[in-house]
Amino acid sequence: MSESKDESAAPNFVRDIIADDLRSGKHPQIVTRFPPEPNGYLHIGHAKAICVDFGLAKEFGGRCTLRFDDTNPVKEETEFVESIKEDIAWLGFEWSDIRFTSDYFDQLYAWAEDLIRAGKAYVDSQSAEQMKEGRGDFGTPGTNSPYRDRSVEENLDLFRRMKAGEFAEGAHVLRAKIDMASPNMNMRDPALYRILHAHHHRTGDAWHIYPTYDYAHGQSDAIEHVTHSLCTLEFEAHRPLYEWFIDNLDVPSKPRQIEFARLNFTYMVMSKRKLRQLVEEDHVLGWDDPRMPTLSGMRRRGFSPAAIVNLCERVGVSKRNSQVDVSLLEHAVRDDLNQHSPRHMGVMRPLEVVLENFPDDHTEWFEAPQFPGREDGGGTRRIPLTKVVYVEHDDFMEEPVKKWRRLAPGVEVRLRYAALVTCKEVVKNDVGDVVRLVCTWDPEAKGGNPADGRKVKGTIHWVSAEHGVPATVRNYDRLFSVENPGAGETNFLDQLNPDSLEVLEGARVEPDLAQAEPGTRIQFERLGYYCVDPDSSPDALVINRTITLRDSWAKKS
RNA sequence: AGGGGCGUCGACAAGUGGCUUAAGUCACCAGGUUUUGAUCCUGGCAUUCGUAGGUUCGAAUCCUACCGCCCCUGCCA
C-alpha cells in the first residue's frame, strides 16, 4: 500500500517536512487547511493549492479544513462560498470541517486586547498617508508614530470605542508595536484592525472593526490546530510576523507556515484582476466560459478532475517561480480522457457522399467498440450505414498531396467500422465548390475488411445522412496567442487569440448521442475529445471540443 | 538601496559529498504496431548542474565572491 503510494508520489520538500515531523513524533497527525478568500472563482492555480493542502492531509492520514478567509467584508460574497465548495468537491476532495475566519472574530478581538494590555499593540490615529510616510523605505528605517506610547488604558478605551462604531473609517487603526526600523517592512508596526462600517456576509452589522489577514491567519490556524500552514511564496516575508503573533499570544497550538510556488501556465493569465476584466469586458462569455482557466470553465470545457489532479502531481511542489508549459496540462487531459471517453463519430463540416451501388432505403447496421484500444473493446455501440453519408470535408482532396491517405478521386478508403468506398465522381456547384462525392462501395467488405485482403491505408469517420443528428459544435482553443500575455509593456487584451472560439452549426453526429446529458465526455474519433455543454438539449445538441487529438499529420503539413 | 527567496536539459522536476560519466514527465526528433495520421511500443535528447575561484582522494551537493530572476514600503489576501 505505502509502496505503491511512494511510487506515484514524487518527493517534494513539503512531503519531506511532514514525513519528518510524523517520524519524529512532533505531530501524531497532521492538520492542514485550504484558506480561500470568498471573493472570486477558483482557478487552476488554486487547484494546485487544493491538491497540496487536501492531498497531503489525505496521503498522511491527517485532516484538512476548508476555511474561508473572510476578513474583508467589502470584497466578499456568499455566492463565492458555494462555487468554491462545488469546485473542491468536484476535484474529489473532502474537508474535515468548514470554518470561516469570522467564526473567530470574538477570540481574535480578545487576543488583541491582550496585546494592548501587554504593551504590544496600540491605537494609531494617523491618517493612512501619515502611516505610509512613517513606515520609511527599503533603505531607511521608519519613524515611530506619535501615538505609539499611548497608555494601556487609553488604547483599550479607544479600541473598544472603535469596536463600538464610534469612529469614522480611517480615524484609527490598531497596530502591533514591533519595530519601525526592521528591515522587514511587515514588522514595522503592522495594522491589526481597521474600522470598516461594512455589512459582513456572515456577521452582518455586528462589527465595525475587522482584523487584517496578517493578524487573523496564524491565530486561526492555531485555533484549528493546523500543523502545517501551506501557502504561496509571496507570504514568505510575512512568516516572521505570523510567528510573532503565535509567540506573543496565548494560542492553543503552534502551526508552521511553509511556502511553495504557485502554478502558472504559458498562454494563460491567472490574476483575479485580469480574469475579472475578461468577464466584465465581455472578452469571454462568463466565469465558466470554457476558455477560462477557472475550474468551472475547465469543467464546462470537459476537463476531468482526475486530469487536473494528475497534472498537479506531475508539476510537483517547489519554491521556484515557474511557468509550466500548457502542453503538460494538455497531455494530462488527453491522457485521462483517452482512458475514459467512449468513442463516437461526428462530422464537423459535412460533405455528402452517395454510394451509388448501395441499395436505396436500406440500412446496414454495424457494431463498433466504445474503446477500440481495449482488449474487450469496452462495450459497443451500433452505427447505421445508408446510401447517403457525410464525411469530413477536410478528408477529401481533389488533388491530393503526397502521402495523402484519405479520399481523393479514384482512391479507395475505409469508412471506419463499416465499409470500403471508392471515389468515382466529384460534383461541384456553380462556383466550383465540391458539394458531393459519388462513390461505390464494396459489398464484400462489410465492416471494412476486404475479402481479398488488399491493403486500404486510409480510414475516415462518417455519419449516416439519414440517421445522423444535427449538432452545434463549439471548438475552443487557447485564449491567448502568446506564451506570456501582458508581459512587458503589452496589454494582455491585445494578445487574445481571435480564433479561441469557433462555432460550427452544421455538424452531424452519431444517432446514439441524441440523448446525451450535459457533462457527458466523449471522443470523436480522429478529431478530439468533446463534452456535451449545459446549453445542450435533446432537440438542440451543443457539444464543446475539449481538446484535439494529437495530430502529427497536421504538424507536418 | 535594506530584507526575504530562487537559479539542474526548450518546460516542469528528482538529487542534500562517492552506487550520478545527473532520475522521471512534457515538448521535440527518429523508428515500429495500428480499421482513430490517436493510443501503444522502441530509441535519441544536460561529460553538465547561473558564473568564477576554493576545500576535498572525490562536489550539482561544502566555502567565498560575483551575476541573474522573483517577492516585500495596502487600514488587500
XYZ file of C-alpha atoms (C1' of nucleotides) in Angstrom:
634
model
C 0.000 0.000 0.000
C 2.523 2.552 1.108
C 4.872 1.270 -1.554
C 2.515 1.993 -4.394
C 1.934 5.402 -2.879
C 5.639 6.123 -2.849
C 5.848 5.231 -6.490
C 3.144 7.644 -7.539
C 4.051 10.425 -5.162
C 7.135 12.246 -6.313
C 9.209 13.585 -3.476
C 8.988 17.251 -2.648
C 10.189 19.372 0.227
C 6.784 19.712 1.880
C 6.274 15.963 1.872
C 9.725 15.597 3.385
C 8.942 18.030 6.177
C 5.669 16.334 7.007
C 7.185 12.876 6.890
C 9.954 14.040 9.228
C 7.507 15.625 11.651
C 5.462 12.456 11.759
C 8.501 10.226 12.131
C 9.987 12.320 14.901
C 6.689 12.366 16.722
C 6.442 16.141 16.596
C 2.866 15.617 15.493
C 0.829 12.436 15.878
C -1.291 13.567 12.959
C -1.085 16.463 10.568
C -3.667 19.144 10.006
C -3.731 21.457 7.010
C -6.185 23.982 5.716
C -7.247 25.475 2.426
C -7.988 29.166 3.047
C -9.612 30.821 0.038
C -10.966 34.330 0.244
C -14.589 34.124 -0.964
C -14.223 36.939 -3.434
C -13.905 35.135 -6.749
C -13.921 31.864 -8.584
C -11.270 29.222 -8.125
C -8.849 28.639 -10.991
C -6.290 26.040 -11.964
C -3.750 27.763 -9.719
C -5.977 27.126 -6.741
C -6.279 23.517 -7.846
C -2.612 23.068 -7.068
C -3.075 24.512 -3.596
C -6.092 22.268 -3.092
C -4.125 19.225 -4.175
C -1.308 20.147 -1.827
C -3.458 21.049 1.173
C -6.088 18.336 0.909
C -3.877 15.853 -0.883
C -1.082 15.808 1.664
C -3.531 15.582 4.563
C -5.199 12.618 2.893
C -1.915 10.980 1.987
C -0.642 11.136 5.540
C -3.919 10.271 7.208
C -4.461 13.760 8.582
C -7.251 16.224 8.052
C -7.764 19.415 6.136
C -10.243 22.101 6.943
C -11.793 24.430 4.450
C -11.562 27.891 5.926
C -12.998 30.891 4.180
C -10.778 33.835 4.886
C -13.475 36.448 5.223
C -11.756 39.309 6.991
C -12.624 41.919 4.390
C -16.400 42.401 4.169
C -16.202 44.922 1.369
C -14.881 42.345 -1.081
C -16.518 39.121 -0.091
C -19.753 37.480 -1.031
C -21.678 34.343 -0.131
C -22.088 33.461 -3.801
C -18.427 32.597 -3.984
C -18.567 30.352 -0.930
C -20.862 27.995 -2.793
C -18.866 27.908 -6.009
C -15.672 27.260 -4.090
C -17.233 24.336 -2.248
C -18.542 22.937 -5.504
C -15.147 23.153 -7.173
C -13.321 21.451 -4.311
C -15.873 18.651 -4.216
C -15.639 18.292 -7.980
C -11.905 17.762 -7.708
C -12.706 14.917 -5.337
C -11.521 16.284 -2.018
C -13.330 16.290 1.297
C -12.878 18.801 4.051
C -12.975 17.718 7.653
C -14.707 20.966 8.609
C -15.891 24.159 7.066
C -14.875 27.222 9.015
C -14.790 30.938 8.491
C -12.206 33.245 9.879
C -15.204 35.269 11.031
C -16.049 32.376 13.374
C -13.039 33.533 15.372
C -13.729 37.260 15.482
C -14.503 37.196 19.230
C -11.361 35.275 20.099
C -9.260 37.405 17.798
C -10.633 40.519 19.439
C -9.877 39.193 22.910
C -6.313 38.469 21.878
C -5.978 41.994 20.533
C -6.880 43.354 23.942
C -4.292 41.019 25.446
C -1.717 42.537 23.168
C -2.741 46.030 24.222
C -2.537 45.098 27.905
C 0.901 43.655 27.310
C 2.000 46.914 25.720
C 2.431 45.187 22.378
C -0.273 46.963 20.431
C -1.546 50.495 20.235
C -4.181 52.580 18.569
C -2.697 54.822 15.931
C -4.670 57.889 14.927
C -2.562 58.954 11.991
C -4.009 59.044 8.517
C -3.144 56.327 6.060
C -0.823 58.778 4.314
C 0.975 59.645 7.516
C 1.418 55.972 8.318
C 2.841 55.367 4.900
C 5.347 58.167 5.365
C 6.288 56.966 8.795
C 6.964 53.486 7.519
C 10.161 54.622 5.870
C 11.698 52.968 2.885
C 13.535 49.788 1.981
C 16.753 51.586 2.669
C 15.656 53.816 5.507
C 14.118 52.919 8.840
C 10.642 54.138 9.692
C 9.813 56.541 12.476
C 7.641 55.838 15.462
C 4.096 57.095 15.364
C 3.394 59.991 17.738
C 0.628 57.802 19.172
C 2.904 54.859 19.799
C 3.270 55.465 23.513
C -0.337 55.907 24.492
C -1.180 54.324 27.804
C -2.740 50.900 28.009
C -5.890 52.500 29.383
C -6.189 54.959 26.539
C -5.505 52.263 23.971
C -8.099 49.968 25.487
C -10.645 52.757 25.608
C -10.036 53.782 22.026
C -10.022 50.229 20.739
C -13.305 49.445 22.476
C -14.861 52.552 21.040
C -13.567 51.561 17.605
C -15.342 48.296 18.105
C -18.491 50.086 19.223
C -18.559 52.010 15.986
C -17.890 55.440 17.436
C -15.366 56.479 14.815
C -15.303 57.039 11.107
C -13.426 54.654 8.854
C -9.784 55.582 8.779
C -9.862 57.543 12.007
C -7.893 54.951 13.950
C -6.204 51.638 13.428
C -4.852 49.134 15.894
C -1.183 48.409 15.280
C 1.254 45.911 16.682
C 4.180 47.521 18.472
C 7.141 45.710 16.980
C 9.988 47.583 15.304
C 9.770 50.546 12.968
C 13.380 50.015 11.983
C 13.017 46.371 10.980
C 14.491 45.554 7.585
C 11.329 43.517 7.071
C 8.629 46.041 6.221
C 5.986 43.689 7.561
C 7.408 44.096 11.043
C 7.185 47.906 11.071
C 4.163 48.047 13.354
C 1.688 46.312 11.043
C -2.034 47.065 11.202
C -4.123 44.574 13.147
C -7.582 46.074 12.950
C -9.162 48.687 10.746
C -12.508 50.428 11.051
C -14.959 49.261 8.408
C -18.628 50.080 8.678
C -19.479 47.361 6.253
C -22.024 44.596 6.227
C -20.329 41.231 6.584
C -21.768 38.237 4.737
C -21.881 36.228 7.949
C -21.611 38.535 10.947
C -23.897 41.142 9.478
C -23.530 44.511 11.185
C -22.158 43.184 14.433
C -18.666 44.517 13.826
C -17.236 47.894 12.971
C -13.673 46.752 13.040
C -12.171 43.877 11.098
C -8.869 42.086 11.534
C -6.267 42.127 8.800
C -5.072 38.969 7.086
C -1.782 39.035 8.958
C -3.431 39.293 12.331
C -6.110 36.711 11.611
C -4.422 33.979 9.675
C -1.895 32.463 12.028
C -4.184 32.564 15.038
C -6.958 30.948 13.034
C -4.508 28.214 12.133
C -3.618 27.849 15.791
C -7.265 27.594 16.833
C -7.764 24.811 14.314
C -4.564 23.112 15.450
C -3.197 23.331 11.956
C 0.256 21.777 11.983
C 1.419 22.791 8.522
C 0.090 26.025 7.131
C 0.913 25.855 3.454
C 0.790 28.987 1.379
C 2.351 30.654 -1.609
C 5.737 32.291 -1.931
C 4.630 35.891 -1.564
C 3.867 35.238 2.100
C 7.424 34.331 2.855
C 8.216 37.785 4.194
C 5.139 37.569 6.393
C 6.341 34.483 8.206
C 8.249 36.410 10.920
C 5.044 38.298 11.654
C 2.996 35.104 11.581
C 5.372 33.709 14.174
C 5.408 36.906 16.214
C 1.672 36.585 16.849
C 1.940 32.909 17.675
C 4.765 33.639 20.110
C 3.133 36.638 21.765
C -0.361 35.319 22.184
C -1.752 32.540 24.332
C -2.727 30.380 21.375
C -3.664 26.694 21.669
C -1.082 25.380 19.208
C 1.906 26.424 17.183
C 1.401 25.978 13.455
C 4.254 26.250 10.999
C 3.954 28.227 7.808
C 5.593 26.744 4.722
C 5.590 28.478 1.364
C 5.662 26.979 -2.096
C 5.425 28.331 -5.640
C 2.097 28.986 -7.252
C 1.149 27.384 -10.525
C 1.455 29.370 -13.734
C 0.952 28.278 -17.312
C 2.044 29.543 -20.655
C -0.737 31.109 -22.746
C -2.781 31.915 -19.651
C -3.457 34.721 -17.258
C -4.254 33.828 -13.693
C -4.616 37.046 -11.755
C -8.043 37.750 -10.353
C -7.925 41.232 -11.779
C -7.295 40.056 -15.319
C -9.801 37.246 -15.139
C -12.430 39.651 -13.898
C -11.592 42.021 -16.714
C -12.042 39.264 -19.279
C -15.502 38.588 -17.934
C -16.634 42.143 -17.319
C -15.472 43.433 -20.659
C -17.086 40.502 -22.443
C -13.959 39.023 -23.933
C -15.356 35.712 -22.745
C -18.925 34.672 -22.013
C -18.610 34.333 -18.246
C -16.591 32.891 -15.403
C -17.374 29.410 -16.650
C -16.521 30.134 -20.256
C -14.659 27.009 -21.413
C -11.676 29.148 -22.358
C -11.234 30.424 -18.832
C -8.665 28.817 -16.518
C -11.300 28.730 -13.796
C -12.263 25.325 -12.509
C -15.838 25.998 -13.557
C -14.618 26.877 -17.047
C -12.439 23.810 -17.312
C -15.269 21.630 -16.068
C -17.539 23.009 -18.751
C -14.791 22.597 -21.299
C -14.685 18.900 -20.490
C -11.502 18.607 -18.461
C -11.845 15.821 -15.926
C -10.992 16.282 -12.270
C -8.616 13.337 -12.500
C -6.689 15.087 -15.252
C -6.264 18.163 -13.123
C -5.223 16.235 -10.044
C -2.749 14.200 -12.112
C -1.384 17.349 -13.594
C -0.744 18.830 -10.160
C 1.136 15.716 -9.154
C 3.231 15.868 -12.327
C 4.023 19.523 -11.801
C 5.339 18.928 -8.321
C 5.889 21.315 -5.453
C 8.932 23.526 -5.101
C 9.938 27.061 -4.266
C 10.889 28.036 -7.772
C 8.823 30.618 -9.575
C 7.937 28.770 -12.686
C 5.704 28.736 -15.651
C 4.568 25.346 -16.789
C 4.205 24.618 -20.482
C 0.474 24.237 -21.286
C 1.358 21.134 -23.221
C 1.785 19.407 -19.877
C -1.799 20.279 -18.988
C -2.963 19.195 -22.410
C -1.151 15.915 -22.041
C -2.723 15.257 -18.657
C -6.150 15.955 -20.114
C -5.648 13.724 -23.143
C -4.142 11.002 -21.016
C -7.189 10.760 -18.783
C -9.778 11.344 -21.488
C -8.185 8.683 -23.680
C -8.852 6.134 -20.980
C -12.353 7.236 -20.083
C -14.056 8.751 -23.100
C -16.162 6.355 -25.175
C -15.621 6.745 -28.884
C -18.114 8.124 -31.353
C -18.094 9.624 -34.793
C -19.052 13.144 -35.657
C -18.627 15.103 -38.851
C -17.839 18.754 -38.298
C -18.119 20.048 -41.863
C -20.254 17.537 -43.738
C -19.537 16.603 -47.312
C -22.231 14.443 -48.876
C -21.203 11.089 -50.229
C -23.591 8.985 -52.299
C -22.846 5.289 -52.507
C -24.277 4.640 -55.952
C -24.357 0.866 -55.752
C -25.791 0.806 -52.234
C -29.450 -0.308 -52.136
C -31.963 2.512 -51.748
C -33.836 2.760 -48.469
C -31.601 0.228 -46.851
C -29.797 0.499 -43.546
C -26.848 -1.669 -42.731
C -26.008 -1.778 -39.021
C -22.535 -2.266 -37.603
C -21.234 -2.778 -34.121
C -18.347 -0.632 -33.088
C -16.327 -0.766 -29.883
C -16.575 2.097 -27.409
C -12.889 1.690 -26.604
C -11.092 0.190 -29.613
C -7.828 0.116 -27.727
C -9.055 -2.233 -25.038
C -8.968 -5.934 -25.497
C -12.704 -6.353 -24.970
C -13.491 -3.121 -26.740
C -15.093 -1.728 -23.605
C -18.635 -2.283 -24.865
C -20.141 -1.478 -28.209
C -22.488 0.882 -29.967
C -24.478 0.341 -33.150
C -23.976 2.597 -36.133
C -26.119 2.718 -39.275
C -24.817 2.895 -42.822
C -27.101 4.218 -45.542
C -26.843 5.151 -49.195
C -26.052 8.753 -48.368
C -23.465 9.554 -45.715
C -21.491 12.573 -44.657
C -17.755 12.608 -44.406
C -15.448 15.360 -43.240
C -14.879 17.951 -45.913
C -11.255 18.087 -44.824
C -10.918 14.396 -45.587
C -11.305 14.945 -49.308
C -8.717 16.452 -51.605
C -9.310 16.701 -55.314
C -5.619 16.911 -55.986
C -4.088 15.032 -53.093
C -0.707 15.986 -51.709
C 1.938 13.320 -51.326
C 1.277 10.816 -48.550
C -2.420 11.716 -48.507
C -4.311 8.798 -47.020
C -7.871 9.989 -47.306
C -10.464 10.455 -50.001
C -9.473 11.637 -53.456
C -10.719 10.882 -56.963
C -10.262 7.215 -57.743
C -8.995 6.425 -54.278
C -10.429 3.742 -52.014
C -10.732 4.429 -48.286
C -12.431 2.823 -45.357
C -15.480 4.284 -43.645
C -14.489 3.336 -40.145
C -16.111 0.155 -38.839
C -18.334 -0.151 -41.909
C -17.239 -0.159 -45.499
C -14.717 0.334 -48.235
C -15.626 3.036 -50.699
C -14.020 4.358 -53.844
C -14.495 7.861 -55.117
C -15.843 7.802 -58.678
C -17.078 11.302 -59.262
C -16.739 14.781 -57.858
C -19.769 17.035 -58.085
C -19.303 20.793 -57.880
C -21.633 23.757 -57.710
C -21.650 26.858 -59.928
C -18.724 28.444 -58.172
C -16.652 25.312 -58.241
C -17.024 24.150 -54.658
C -17.121 20.426 -54.145
C -20.646 19.661 -52.923
C -20.953 15.937 -53.344
C -18.963 12.819 -53.987
C -20.287 9.820 -55.813
C -18.660 6.621 -54.655
C -19.098 2.892 -54.931
C -18.856 0.577 -52.010
C -17.595 -2.973 -51.833
C -20.471 -5.167 -50.569
C -17.936 -7.919 -49.917
C -16.024 -5.804 -47.443
C -18.547 -5.260 -44.689
C -17.047 -3.781 -41.586
C -14.221 -2.538 -43.733
C -12.431 -5.852 -44.193
C -11.762 -6.606 -47.858
C -12.433 -10.196 -48.907
C -9.240 -10.330 -50.906
C -7.096 -8.923 -48.154
C -5.991 -5.881 -50.136
C -4.498 -3.043 -48.148
C -6.565 0.069 -47.668
C -4.479 2.702 -45.987
C -6.983 5.384 -45.208
C -9.757 5.205 -42.650
C -12.081 8.126 -42.204
C -15.034 8.890 -39.990
C -18.538 9.386 -41.310
C -22.189 9.677 -40.284
C -25.325 8.431 -41.999
C -27.208 11.320 -43.576
C -30.486 9.708 -42.673
C -29.669 8.814 -39.066
C -27.148 11.453 -38.146
C -28.151 14.049 -35.567
C -27.507 17.734 -36.158
C -25.340 19.402 -33.553
C -23.717 22.690 -32.800
C -20.062 22.212 -32.023
C -18.016 24.819 -30.235
C -14.335 24.463 -30.906
C -12.184 26.011 -28.249
C -8.557 26.891 -28.485
C -6.177 28.709 -26.163
C -7.444 32.141 -25.158
C -4.176 33.914 -25.852
C -1.863 33.720 -28.800
C 1.368 34.385 -26.927
C 3.146 32.499 -24.168
C 3.180 35.385 -21.735
C 0.109 37.536 -22.171
C 0.746 41.016 -20.856
C 4.476 40.575 -20.485
C 6.487 43.759 -20.508
C 4.599 46.825 -21.685
C 1.947 44.977 -23.618
C -1.723 44.890 -22.736
C -2.781 41.285 -22.352
C -6.065 42.075 -24.072
C -4.182 42.873 -27.255
C -2.938 39.310 -27.282
C -6.225 37.469 -27.200
C -6.375 34.666 -29.721
C -9.010 35.724 -32.281
C -9.685 32.063 -33.036
C -10.195 30.871 -29.483
C -13.802 30.026 -30.263
C -15.186 28.634 -33.488
C -18.846 27.676 -33.675
C -19.908 25.041 -36.171
C -23.650 24.968 -36.685
C -23.887 22.172 -39.184
C -22.177 19.236 -37.578
C -23.727 15.747 -37.716
C -23.108 13.146 -35.075
C -23.922 9.523 -34.410
C -27.574 8.997 -33.512
C -26.908 7.466 -30.100
C -25.636 10.858 -28.938
C -29.054 12.448 -29.304
C -29.944 11.838 -25.681
C -26.529 12.603 -24.193
C -26.678 14.523 -20.936
C -24.751 17.742 -20.404
C -21.351 16.918 -18.996
C -21.015 13.689 -20.987
C -17.444 13.338 -22.207
C -16.700 11.511 -25.446
C -14.130 11.224 -28.152
C -14.996 11.916 -31.754
C -12.617 9.568 -33.466
C -9.806 11.182 -35.379
C -10.784 14.614 -34.091
C -10.582 15.076 -30.376
C -12.292 14.922 -27.034
C -15.663 16.580 -26.616
C -18.145 17.300 -23.887
C -21.875 17.978 -24.001
C -22.459 21.576 -22.938
C -25.041 22.638 -20.325
C -26.713 24.616 -23.105
C -27.489 21.355 -24.866
C -30.956 19.824 -25.111
C -32.306 16.707 -26.851
C -33.524 18.733 -29.785
C -30.550 21.061 -29.965
C -27.311 19.318 -29.188
C -24.435 21.570 -28.190
C -21.037 19.977 -27.920
C -17.783 21.543 -26.768
C -14.433 20.481 -28.083
C -12.294 19.926 -25.024
C -9.080 19.365 -26.912
C -7.996 17.934 -30.238
C -6.256 14.629 -30.604
C -2.560 14.946 -31.255
C -2.129 15.302 -34.972
C 1.266 14.525 -36.394
C -0.140 14.851 -39.914
C -1.304 18.425 -39.375
C 2.017 19.181 -37.779
C 3.882 18.009 -40.851
C 1.812 19.973 -43.291
C 19.463 50.685 -1.617
C 17.574 47.014 3.147
C 15.149 42.285 3.875
C 13.327 37.539 2.165
C 13.546 33.715 -1.651
C 15.170 31.155 -6.068
C 18.893 29.669 -10.013
C 19.891 21.426 -12.561
C 18.017 19.816 -20.436
C 13.162 24.066 -24.559
C 9.228 23.452 -19.953
C 8.423 21.203 -15.043
C 11.446 18.469 -11.562
C 14.433 14.458 -8.592
C 19.121 14.810 -6.401
C 21.425 17.266 0.079
C 29.799 14.919 -0.605
C 31.318 8.828 -3.587
C 26.216 3.422 -6.024
C 25.192 10.323 -10.674
C 30.477 9.777 -16.555
C 22.659 13.844 -13.250
C 16.082 10.201 -12.223
C 11.266 10.897 -14.231
C 7.473 13.671 -17.010
C 6.063 17.152 -21.002
C 7.954 19.030 -25.572
C 10.952 17.753 -29.645
C 13.402 14.119 -33.221
C 13.791 9.069 -35.406
C 11.682 4.184 -35.986
C 7.748 0.080 -35.116
C 2.451 -1.555 -34.375
C -2.408 0.281 -35.710
C -9.794 -0.121 -39.305
C -8.560 6.794 -34.868
C -2.122 10.103 -39.415
C -4.948 8.768 -31.924
C -3.357 5.311 -28.340
C 0.691 1.978 -27.564
C 5.980 0.396 -28.119
C 11.357 1.368 -29.074
C 15.445 4.637 -29.453
C 17.571 9.721 -29.265
C 17.627 14.246 -26.425
C 22.438 18.092 -19.886
C 30.540 14.962 -19.997
C 26.912 19.016 -17.117
C 24.187 21.428 -12.580
C 23.912 30.651 -13.080
C 29.489 32.291 -13.268
C 34.407 32.359 -11.178
C 37.517 30.734 -7.583
C 38.423 27.461 -3.280
C 38.059 22.961 0.207
C 38.342 17.555 -0.743
C 41.196 11.426 -2.909
C 36.196 12.812 -4.741
C 31.177 18.437 -5.311
C 25.166 19.765 -8.604
C 25.697 18.724 -3.415
C 30.598 22.315 1.424
C 33.062 27.589 1.437
C 33.841 32.572 -0.889
C 32.792 36.260 -4.371
C 30.074 37.771 -8.319
C 25.762 37.576 -11.880
C 20.520 36.935 -12.859
C 15.282 36.500 -11.646
C 11.059 36.881 -8.090
C 8.625 38.940 -3.591
C 8.191 42.986 0.345
C 7.082 50.225 1.691
C -2.424 48.074 1.489
C -6.097 50.393 7.227
C -5.857 43.596 0.235
C -5.308 38.494 0.756
